[in-house]
XYZ file of C-alpha atoms in Angstrom:
651
model
C -4.446 44.614 -12.076
C -2.811 41.455 -13.432
C -3.314 38.285 -11.386
C 0.091 36.595 -11.111
C -0.631 32.872 -11.154
C 1.434 29.992 -9.833
C 1.265 26.442 -11.113
C -2.180 24.947 -10.565
C -3.876 28.251 -9.714
C -6.926 29.425 -11.641
C -8.554 32.796 -12.278
C -11.929 33.792 -13.766
C -12.044 34.989 -17.375
C -14.859 37.523 -17.442
C -14.750 38.399 -21.173
C -15.471 36.201 -24.160
C -12.938 37.868 -26.488
C -9.386 37.665 -25.153
C -5.809 37.475 -26.351
C -3.226 34.987 -25.139
C 0.283 36.406 -25.308
C 3.469 34.378 -25.186
C 6.924 35.788 -24.493
C 9.417 32.934 -24.646
C 12.876 34.530 -24.831
C 13.782 32.002 -27.541
C 12.034 30.965 -30.783
C 9.300 28.444 -30.021
C 6.349 26.956 -31.849
C 3.076 28.013 -30.198
C -0.060 25.926 -30.741
C -3.571 25.696 -29.333
C -5.273 22.408 -28.455
C -8.977 21.685 -27.990
C -10.067 18.909 -25.626
C -13.167 17.593 -23.904
C -14.012 17.839 -20.218
C -11.549 15.080 -19.303
C -8.736 16.667 -21.321
C -8.961 14.064 -24.094
C -8.348 14.822 -27.771
C -10.631 13.297 -30.398
C -11.341 13.983 -34.050
C -9.363 16.003 -36.561
C -9.781 19.605 -35.424
C -7.981 19.395 -32.112
C -4.793 21.357 -32.851
C -4.334 24.877 -34.235
C -0.822 25.094 -35.742
C 0.925 26.964 -38.580
C -0.569 24.605 -41.175
C -4.121 24.916 -39.809
C -4.173 28.159 -37.891
C -7.888 28.617 -37.317
C -10.250 26.454 -35.293
C -13.681 27.491 -33.977
C -12.980 30.159 -31.386
C -9.182 30.352 -31.686
C -6.545 31.485 -34.186
C -2.935 30.502 -33.570
C 0.313 32.249 -34.615
C 1.846 31.298 -37.920
C 5.584 30.827 -37.408
C 8.428 30.194 -35.008
C 9.124 33.291 -32.948
C 9.965 34.527 -29.477
C 6.619 36.317 -29.119
C 3.186 35.043 -30.099
C -0.417 36.174 -29.818
C -3.518 33.968 -29.951
C -6.913 35.494 -30.741
C -9.650 33.708 -28.786
C -13.439 34.100 -28.909
C -14.859 31.856 -26.214
C -18.416 32.286 -27.502
C -17.364 30.588 -30.738
C -15.770 27.558 -29.094
C -17.748 24.377 -29.787
C -20.064 23.197 -27.020
C -18.224 19.874 -26.627
C -14.864 21.638 -26.089
C -14.156 22.258 -22.418
C -10.402 22.890 -22.424
C -8.357 25.168 -24.686
C -4.659 24.615 -24.080
C -1.660 26.732 -25.092
C 1.269 24.513 -26.103
C 4.891 25.611 -26.502
C 7.344 23.421 -28.427
C 11.109 23.874 -28.820
C 12.431 23.521 -32.403
C 15.415 21.299 -33.180
C 18.673 22.981 -33.998
C 18.315 25.227 -30.978
C 17.928 24.623 -27.241
C 17.295 20.978 -26.427
C 15.186 21.541 -23.306
C 13.141 24.257 -21.649
C 15.413 24.129 -18.622
C 18.200 25.649 -20.734
C 16.274 28.752 -21.876
C 14.822 31.762 -20.066
C 11.467 31.167 -18.393
C 8.546 31.800 -20.749
C 5.738 34.162 -19.747
C 2.133 33.608 -20.839
C -0.690 36.076 -20.223
C -4.408 36.396 -20.910
C -5.403 39.936 -21.892
C -8.614 41.703 -22.867
C -8.993 43.209 -26.371
C -7.900 46.612 -25.046
C -4.545 45.178 -24.028
C -4.996 45.015 -20.248
C -3.651 41.767 -18.831
C -6.120 39.742 -16.763
C -3.758 37.001 -15.579
C -0.144 36.033 -16.191
C 2.017 33.006 -15.501
C 5.807 32.525 -15.615
C 6.824 28.958 -16.476
C 9.667 28.382 -14.038
C 10.860 25.011 -12.804
C 11.068 23.293 -16.189
C 13.961 20.973 -17.013
C 14.039 18.272 -19.715
C 10.739 19.168 -21.408
C 10.648 19.953 -25.117
C 6.850 20.364 -25.356
C 4.873 22.110 -22.611
C 1.232 22.865 -21.820
C 1.696 26.429 -20.588
C -1.851 27.216 -19.514
C -5.413 26.316 -20.366
C -8.759 28.041 -20.561
C -11.422 25.701 -19.247
C -15.184 25.759 -19.004
C -16.698 25.387 -15.520
C -20.417 25.731 -14.754
C -21.046 27.740 -17.910
C -18.195 30.182 -17.207
C -14.557 30.191 -18.309
C -11.417 30.229 -16.181
C -7.697 30.223 -16.901
C -5.428 27.725 -15.134
C -1.632 27.828 -14.955
C -0.394 24.359 -15.954
C 3.357 24.408 -16.698
C 3.744 20.661 -17.314
C 5.423 19.064 -20.305
C 7.029 16.087 -21.990
C 10.680 15.364 -22.654
C 9.648 13.107 -25.568
C 8.103 16.006 -27.472
C 4.823 17.077 -29.013
C 3.903 13.589 -30.185
C 4.077 12.261 -26.634
C 1.917 15.126 -25.397
C -0.760 14.394 -28.003
C -0.603 10.648 -27.407
C -1.060 11.150 -23.667
C -4.173 13.172 -24.487
C -5.827 10.161 -26.056
C -4.706 10.130 -29.690
C -3.471 6.862 -31.131
C 0.316 6.834 -31.394
C 0.439 6.903 -35.234
C -2.099 9.736 -35.394
C -0.245 11.719 -32.706
C 3.075 11.290 -34.509
C 1.575 12.289 -37.857
C -0.139 15.396 -36.445
C 2.984 16.484 -34.560
C 5.163 15.988 -37.628
C 2.758 17.988 -39.804
C 2.768 20.907 -37.374
C 6.554 20.930 -37.139
C 7.141 20.599 -40.876
C 4.826 23.534 -41.549
C 6.617 25.585 -38.918
C 9.919 24.781 -40.609
C 8.641 26.239 -43.888
C 7.355 29.415 -42.235
C 10.017 29.966 -39.601
C 13.760 30.411 -39.437
C 14.668 27.093 -37.854
C 15.950 24.266 -40.056
C 13.664 21.361 -39.165
C 14.461 18.281 -41.229
C 13.058 14.785 -41.194
C 16.277 13.651 -39.540
C 15.657 15.902 -36.557
C 11.887 15.432 -36.429
C 11.834 12.478 -33.962
C 13.305 14.727 -31.280
C 10.148 16.792 -31.207
C 7.631 14.155 -32.210
C 8.831 11.730 -29.584
C 9.438 8.010 -29.765
C 5.869 6.797 -29.494
C 7.013 3.203 -29.257
C 8.528 3.926 -25.849
C 6.466 4.590 -22.716
C 5.364 8.218 -22.748
C 5.541 9.858 -19.372
C 5.608 13.514 -18.392
C 9.112 14.757 -17.797
C 9.890 15.440 -14.146
C 9.668 19.107 -13.324
C 11.465 20.442 -10.244
C 9.539 23.172 -8.505
C 11.644 26.029 -7.143
C 10.034 29.021 -5.519
C 7.602 30.533 -6.396
C 6.259 27.390 -8.058
C 4.487 24.827 -5.872
C 6.690 22.173 -4.301
C 6.894 18.651 -5.642
C 3.693 16.627 -5.165
C 3.065 16.123 -1.466
C 2.841 12.403 -0.680
C 0.332 11.105 1.793
C 1.918 10.497 5.203
C 3.706 7.175 5.404
C 2.122 4.367 7.357
C 3.080 0.777 8.113
C 0.970 -0.652 5.313
C 2.097 1.409 2.329
C 3.469 -1.255 0.022
C 6.932 -2.788 0.079
C 9.296 -3.546 1.632
C 7.909 -5.751 4.346
C 8.499 -5.386 8.061
C 12.080 -4.621 8.859
C 12.878 -2.990 5.516
C 15.006 0.130 5.569
C 13.513 1.812 2.519
C 10.493 3.990 3.328
C 7.303 2.651 1.852
C 5.719 4.569 -1.011
C 2.311 6.065 -0.221
C -0.781 4.652 -1.895
C -2.501 6.940 -4.383
C -6.180 6.811 -5.237
C -6.467 5.684 -8.835
C -8.893 8.250 -10.189
C -8.860 7.892 -13.958
C -11.545 9.945 -15.625
C -14.406 7.714 -16.816
C -14.700 6.687 -20.445
C -17.750 4.474 -20.663
C -17.624 1.860 -23.404
C -20.758 2.151 -25.499
C -21.742 0.564 -28.757
C -23.624 3.672 -29.830
C -21.790 6.507 -31.576
C -24.420 8.981 -30.449
C -22.841 11.940 -28.643
C -23.587 12.455 -24.946
C -26.482 14.590 -23.869
C -25.545 18.248 -23.364
C -25.104 19.283 -19.766
C -27.417 21.914 -18.294
C -25.904 25.380 -18.314
C -25.192 27.156 -15.069
C -27.638 29.845 -14.083
C -26.548 33.407 -14.723
C -24.947 35.321 -11.887
C -27.277 37.413 -9.760
C -25.015 40.462 -10.055
C -22.308 41.422 -12.566
C -18.890 40.140 -11.545
C -20.262 37.275 -9.475
C -19.669 33.632 -10.342
C -22.582 31.807 -11.981
C -24.909 29.935 -9.681
C -23.948 26.238 -9.747
C -26.216 23.634 -11.311
C -26.284 19.927 -10.457
C -25.186 17.790 -13.396
C -23.387 20.506 -15.365
C -20.689 18.075 -16.586
C -20.885 16.030 -19.772
C -22.232 12.484 -19.891
C -24.820 10.153 -21.386
C -27.021 10.264 -18.297
C -27.588 12.396 -15.219
C -25.776 9.728 -13.187
C -22.671 10.055 -15.327
C -22.850 13.850 -15.407
C -23.002 13.962 -11.611
C -20.104 11.514 -11.405
C -18.010 13.750 -13.655
C -19.082 16.846 -11.750
C -17.880 15.348 -8.471
C -14.595 14.699 -10.244
C -14.397 18.323 -11.278
C -15.013 19.489 -7.710
C -12.334 17.107 -6.457
C -9.769 18.444 -8.936
C -10.701 22.091 -8.352
C -10.313 21.744 -4.593
C -6.967 19.969 -4.982
C -5.568 22.622 -7.296
C -6.852 25.703 -5.481
C -5.409 24.461 -2.183
C -2.124 23.671 -3.963
C -1.979 27.239 -5.255
C -2.682 28.625 -1.773
C -0.030 26.468 -0.116
C 2.477 27.403 -2.819
C 1.778 31.098 -2.335
C 2.228 30.815 1.438
C 5.463 28.890 0.977
C 6.718 31.537 -1.429
C 5.795 34.306 1.038
C 7.629 32.523 3.850
C 10.703 31.937 1.680
C 10.828 35.538 0.548
C 10.461 36.802 4.114
C 13.289 34.514 5.277
C 15.503 35.712 2.433
C 14.801 39.379 3.188
C 15.423 38.842 6.901
C 18.730 37.120 6.152
C 19.778 39.986 3.896
C 18.823 42.533 6.547
C 20.733 40.738 9.291
C 23.809 40.235 7.097
C 24.161 44.001 6.576
C 26.219 45.454 9.462
C 24.421 48.785 9.096
C 21.181 47.153 10.214
C 22.572 45.582 13.369
C 22.527 48.806 15.313
C 19.782 51.335 15.667
C 16.276 51.023 14.385
C 16.983 50.260 10.731
C 17.230 46.537 11.432
C 13.848 46.484 13.148
C 12.349 48.466 10.278
C 13.733 46.000 7.725
C 12.316 43.071 9.680
C 8.928 44.762 10.013
C 8.873 45.479 6.293
C 9.694 41.860 5.453
C 6.959 40.563 7.746
C 4.451 43.051 6.364
C 5.176 41.912 2.803
C 4.717 38.336 3.878
C 1.370 39.081 5.493
C 0.219 40.951 2.378
C 1.045 38.018 0.115
C -0.646 35.536 2.448
C -3.727 37.749 2.662
C -3.950 37.878 -1.132
C -3.618 34.105 -1.351
C -6.219 33.639 1.382
C -8.666 35.892 -0.469
C -8.307 33.803 -3.628
C -8.682 30.594 -1.622
C -11.793 31.901 0.149
C -13.308 32.887 -3.188
C -12.734 29.454 -4.716
C -13.867 27.624 -1.590
C -17.071 29.658 -1.447
C -17.854 28.640 -5.035
C -17.110 24.982 -4.313
C -19.241 25.032 -1.181
C -22.121 26.515 -3.160
C -21.676 23.792 -5.761
C -21.544 21.077 -3.092
C -24.787 22.356 -1.571
C -26.457 21.909 -4.961
C -24.818 18.641 -5.997
C -25.072 16.657 -2.756
C -28.904 16.626 -2.593
C -29.092 15.645 -6.282
C -26.874 12.549 -6.015
C -28.406 9.130 -6.739
C -28.502 6.555 -3.970
C -25.218 4.894 -5.030
C -23.403 8.240 -4.551
C -25.489 9.710 -1.738
C -24.816 9.952 1.961
C -26.989 7.769 4.168
C -28.769 10.845 5.515
C -29.793 11.924 1.998
C -33.602 11.836 1.561
C -33.115 9.864 -1.676
C -32.855 6.733 0.456
C -36.404 7.133 1.788
C -37.903 6.643 -1.666
C -35.237 4.324 -3.032
C -36.316 1.161 -4.804
C -34.208 -1.664 -6.195
C -33.007 -0.430 -9.624
C -33.199 -2.209 -12.948
C -29.602 -1.390 -13.908
C -26.304 -1.562 -12.040
C -24.772 1.753 -10.944
C -21.837 3.518 -12.558
C -19.997 4.068 -9.265
C -20.260 3.688 -5.501
C -19.578 6.071 -2.625
C -16.989 4.710 -0.194
C -16.866 7.743 2.087
C -15.821 11.397 2.125
C -12.539 13.235 1.546
C -11.511 16.634 2.900
C -8.484 18.879 3.397
C -7.502 20.796 6.550
C -8.033 24.191 4.864
C -11.797 23.547 4.907
C -12.733 20.324 6.752
C -16.471 20.922 6.327
C -16.172 20.814 2.520
C -16.534 17.102 1.868
C -15.901 15.569 -1.547
C -17.622 12.201 -2.134
C -15.066 9.440 -2.663
C -16.521 7.478 -5.568
C -15.152 4.269 -7.050
C -16.231 2.677 -10.298
C -18.514 -0.356 -10.310
C -17.797 -3.209 -10.895
C -14.946 -2.783 -8.450
C -11.645 -2.819 -10.302
C -9.769 -3.777 -7.144
C -10.678 -5.195 -3.766
C -11.141 -3.202 -0.584
C -9.368 -3.602 2.739
C -10.813 -2.053 5.887
C -7.912 -1.871 8.318
C -8.988 -2.778 11.862
C -5.443 -2.678 13.260
C -4.421 -0.105 15.865
C -1.037 0.604 14.254
C -2.546 1.849 10.989
C -2.976 5.485 12.044
C -2.779 7.831 15.018
C -6.571 7.950 15.270
C -6.731 4.149 15.425
C -4.087 4.020 18.163
C -6.277 6.135 20.433
C -9.247 3.746 20.141
C -10.066 0.692 22.180
C -9.238 -2.456 20.191
C -12.705 -3.963 20.465
C -14.414 -0.706 19.471
C -12.096 -0.311 16.486
C -12.788 -3.839 15.276
C -16.530 -3.346 15.662
C -16.342 -0.047 13.749
C -14.434 -1.735 10.905
C -16.969 -4.552 10.590
C -19.899 -2.122 10.791
C -18.305 -0.189 7.926
C -17.976 -3.388 5.862
C -21.637 -4.265 6.422
C -22.666 -0.729 5.472
C -20.773 -1.020 2.166
C -22.335 -4.435 1.518
C -25.827 -3.037 2.118
C -25.158 -0.157 -0.267
C -23.955 -2.561 -2.960
C -27.018 -4.771 -2.530
C -29.414 -1.823 -2.529
C -28.106 -0.165 -5.706
C -27.925 -3.322 -7.827
C -30.832 -5.184 -9.433
C -32.228 -7.820 -7.098
C -30.698 -10.766 -8.973
C -27.378 -9.176 -9.929
C -25.421 -9.129 -6.679
C -24.621 -11.792 -4.067
C -22.766 -11.457 -0.767
C -20.726 -14.181 0.950
C -19.176 -13.848 4.416
C -16.270 -15.647 6.063
C -16.284 -15.056 9.814
C -14.221 -17.991 11.013
C -14.305 -17.132 14.723
C -17.805 -15.645 14.772
C -16.444 -12.349 16.117
C -18.432 -10.276 13.613
C -21.866 -11.728 14.369
C -23.206 -8.533 15.968
C -22.340 -6.416 12.921
C -23.625 -9.081 10.522
C -27.005 -9.380 12.261
C -28.882 -7.047 9.840
C -27.699 -9.041 6.803
C -28.596 -12.362 8.451
C -32.009 -11.129 9.632
C -32.950 -9.873 6.161
C -31.903 -13.152 4.548
C -29.935 -11.442 1.780
C -26.701 -13.424 2.125
C -25.923 -16.128 -0.407
C -25.304 -18.501 2.510
C -24.964 -18.225 6.299
C -21.634 -16.726 7.421
C -18.936 -19.371 7.083
C -17.419 -20.351 10.438
C -14.400 -22.451 11.300
C -11.778 -23.911 8.996
C -14.347 -26.068 7.187
C -16.513 -23.053 6.368
C -13.487 -21.149 5.062
C -12.526 -24.088 2.811
C -16.043 -24.547 1.382
C -16.613 -20.854 0.640
C -13.250 -20.330 -1.035
C -13.634 -23.528 -3.078
C -17.064 -22.407 -4.330
C -15.842 -18.963 -5.402
C -12.566 -20.131 -6.974
C -14.562 -22.694 -8.975
C -16.811 -19.907 -10.234
C -13.788 -17.831 -11.293
C -12.258 -20.820 -13.123
C -15.482 -21.706 -14.957
C -16.230 -18.140 -16.055
C -12.661 -17.644 -17.264
C -12.821 -20.850 -19.318
C -16.197 -19.872 -20.784
C -14.882 -16.454 -21.783
C -11.760 -17.918 -23.388
C -13.944 -20.316 -25.351
C -16.123 -17.436 -26.538
C -19.243 -18.953 -24.960
C -19.939 -17.080 -21.735
C -23.502 -18.405 -21.638
C -22.372 -22.045 -21.552
C -21.973 -22.358 -17.790
C -23.256 -25.105 -15.499
C -26.713 -24.293 -14.097
C -25.400 -24.161 -10.526
C -23.021 -21.265 -11.284
C -24.348 -17.934 -10.011
C -23.678 -15.418 -12.786
C -24.406 -12.424 -10.539
C -21.509 -10.336 -9.235
C -20.159 -11.747 -5.991
C -18.774 -9.955 -2.930
C -16.752 -11.930 -0.401
C -16.379 -10.327 3.035
C -13.482 -11.848 4.983
C -13.402 -11.009 8.686
C -10.638 -11.837 11.144
C -8.114 -13.009 8.556
C -6.015 -15.219 8.892
C -8.050 -17.008 11.599
C -9.292 -20.309 10.126
C -7.009 -20.085 7.045
C -4.395 -22.698 6.185
C -1.779 -22.338 3.450
C -4.126 -23.627 0.745
C -6.850 -21.191 1.802
C -4.374 -18.296 1.751
C -3.352 -19.243 -1.791
C -7.006 -19.336 -2.874
C -7.623 -15.932 -1.304
C -4.709 -14.438 -3.215
C -6.078 -16.020 -6.387
C -9.469 -14.390 -5.839
C -7.816 -11.027 -5.194
C -5.778 -11.271 -8.416
C -8.269 -12.894 -10.802
C -11.708 -12.438 -9.301
C -12.488 -8.803 -10.128
C -12.194 -9.393 -13.885
C -14.995 -11.996 -13.752
C -17.224 -10.441 -11.104
C -15.863 -11.785 -7.804
C -14.856 -8.958 -5.488
C -13.012 -9.044 -2.174
C -13.668 -6.990 0.953
C -11.161 -7.713 3.702
C -11.622 -6.625 7.310
C -8.239 -7.403 8.814
C -5.198 -6.327 10.785
C -2.080 -6.860 8.714
C 0.038 -7.359 11.803
C -1.937 -10.494 12.657
C -0.852 -12.037 9.351
C 2.821 -11.138 9.845
C 3.737 -14.822 10.207
C 3.342 -15.172 6.436
C 5.998 -12.494 5.912
C 6.421 -11.060 2.394
C 4.226 -13.820 0.933
C 1.145 -11.641 1.491
C 2.653 -8.317 0.404
C 1.104 -8.634 -3.092
C -2.292 -9.248 -1.487
C -2.201 -6.086 0.622
C -0.871 -4.015 -2.281
C -3.674 -5.202 -4.559
C -6.366 -3.884 -2.196
C -7.449 -0.307 -1.607
C -6.917 0.376 2.082
C -9.659 2.232 3.938
C -9.911 3.168 7.584
C -12.943 2.983 9.894
C -11.713 6.171 11.601
C -10.624 9.478 10.019
C -7.184 8.997 8.478
C -5.143 11.020 5.950
C -3.519 8.139 4.064
C -4.943 8.762 0.577
C -3.541 11.088 -2.094
C -5.103 12.692 -5.162
C -3.590 12.130 -8.626
C -2.975 15.802 -9.473
C -0.892 17.358 -6.688
C -0.813 14.478 -4.180
C -2.327 16.248 -1.201
C -2.835 14.062 1.851
C -6.641 13.806 2.046
C -8.472 12.772 5.191
C -10.849 9.893 4.510
C -13.944 9.393 6.643
C -16.385 6.527 6.169
C -20.006 7.431 5.556
C -22.206 5.661 8.101
C -25.938 5.974 8.850
C -26.921 8.531 11.499
C -27.122 7.209 15.037
C -30.487 5.553 15.606
C -31.447 5.589 11.915
C -33.240 2.585 10.379
C -32.114 3.392 6.859
C -30.001 0.208 6.591
C -32.859 -2.025 7.754
C -35.252 -0.326 5.336
C -32.821 -0.762 2.435
C -32.354 -4.449 3.293
C -36.100 -4.991 3.559
C -36.532 -3.602 0.036
C -33.761 -5.844 -1.270
C -35.372 -8.895 0.341
C -38.801 -7.980 -1.038
C -37.392 -7.436 -4.534
C -35.730 -10.845 -4.426
C -38.966 -12.539 -3.391
C -40.867 -10.965 -6.275
C -38.216 -11.872 -8.879
C -37.891 -15.537 -7.912
C -39.596 -17.945 -10.312
């Protein structure tokens, strides 16, 4: 039985030798692309086209046609290739966009001809080059995913967005199209080539793709909230939701040595079952990086499988409504039992479709849960929950971490499946823990004092994690607590003696702390511009700095506010990071002056709140901070180790 996929849905590919069949309804150029785990192209052999039809594991068609067949042997695909994409490109001289031609159909079939999965590319509009579907490697097994996304600027834009330099992308696209012109019926000339290659000097963005039924709806934004960007208070335009910036990691290394191979997933216990998951099965130069990438893969898989389920349910509901309307509009069904029978039939079809979608969702969730149960215990301290046993044996490391866990993310379809929310280190943007009651419904139900205490406790927990996972001399923490309202939460940091200075109180303390940090930013920037980063005054702390600001804007004058904005804008690039614990409403007197400050920070909540969105389908994810278990001494133990490491490293 053929699995009919919708955009974003995946399906297991149980055989190594398969065929990919394309039925386009109009002559198109069909190509195959090979990419790494992050979907990036690199090297020469990344595109199978009429001029270079064969690549390891795949042979592409040789000419423009309405129907194409790819021969694929997944066992022959190179180990560093994790994604095999099927690309469809419209030739010039014919239709100018996919929205003007019949919907293409792409299927994966076994060598005997039986289709395993199929996908109809509906909902396209201005695209001239489309990624129809992709076969991707996951835990040692292969799956097919319906993609259906493309570029109005053409094949060159698609290749450039995959990581190729613009000149290389344009040259490769032009070569593929010129060869197709010689082998096909379409008259492709150099004059018409830019239409397909794309203007690589202009910004290359995917063409918008409307999503009619049965395709998934447009990306679902996170629910709006009072702090989601501009305009300021009183504006009529709804604020745009913040989106987590989750760009796949590309570590800069001087070595050209390829990354270590990831461990292969264990074989399935029984035929037909998914392979047993293995911690660290992603690519990377170290186990830390492989686990980071694996968490990314889990995050994306959960986002896409839930998107497919929601799309299928929406399609089932729409079809039932349409069938009910048709039944009620027929006068013959208004009397007697035929109308009831038609309604029962429509509802039964809807329940059957939903049940099928639920079965697929349950299958994918079960696999992700099994993977989470393997990955979570294997995470290093920087990524691990506070109740992970790794913290009991943790010692101050010799190198800084790749990333840091801020909390957990989950969706309502399976709230117990938590995906670690990781952010790269050094922090590319500051953090803002919102202690205002108007930020979310959960916050509005809490007592104001309890909410503020929870926000400051969360800030201290993040500071402890940062201190514990950095080398003893590579991270410093400063605190501004002008009114002294956060003293109870700050007590563990003060007791351990790990702060760079006592918490700054009053207007004078605010002025001194900000002056010290802005001076450091200025001096480091000047040293870097001069090409002599080592020529700094001896009193400048070269370690990364974290500034925790509590109760803003209490104790701040206009000059201090300007300095704070300067640190938020310029500090991260030279190792000065900002962690705000504040209620935006309390700073409303500054009006739109502070809008850039709030927009520059990643907003987090001390209580569960669904204000964050993923970058693939824009689900609204519920964020929950990760705090130590009640009564646990894990924070005190981590601080004691930091303090001891600092004592032993001092000259």
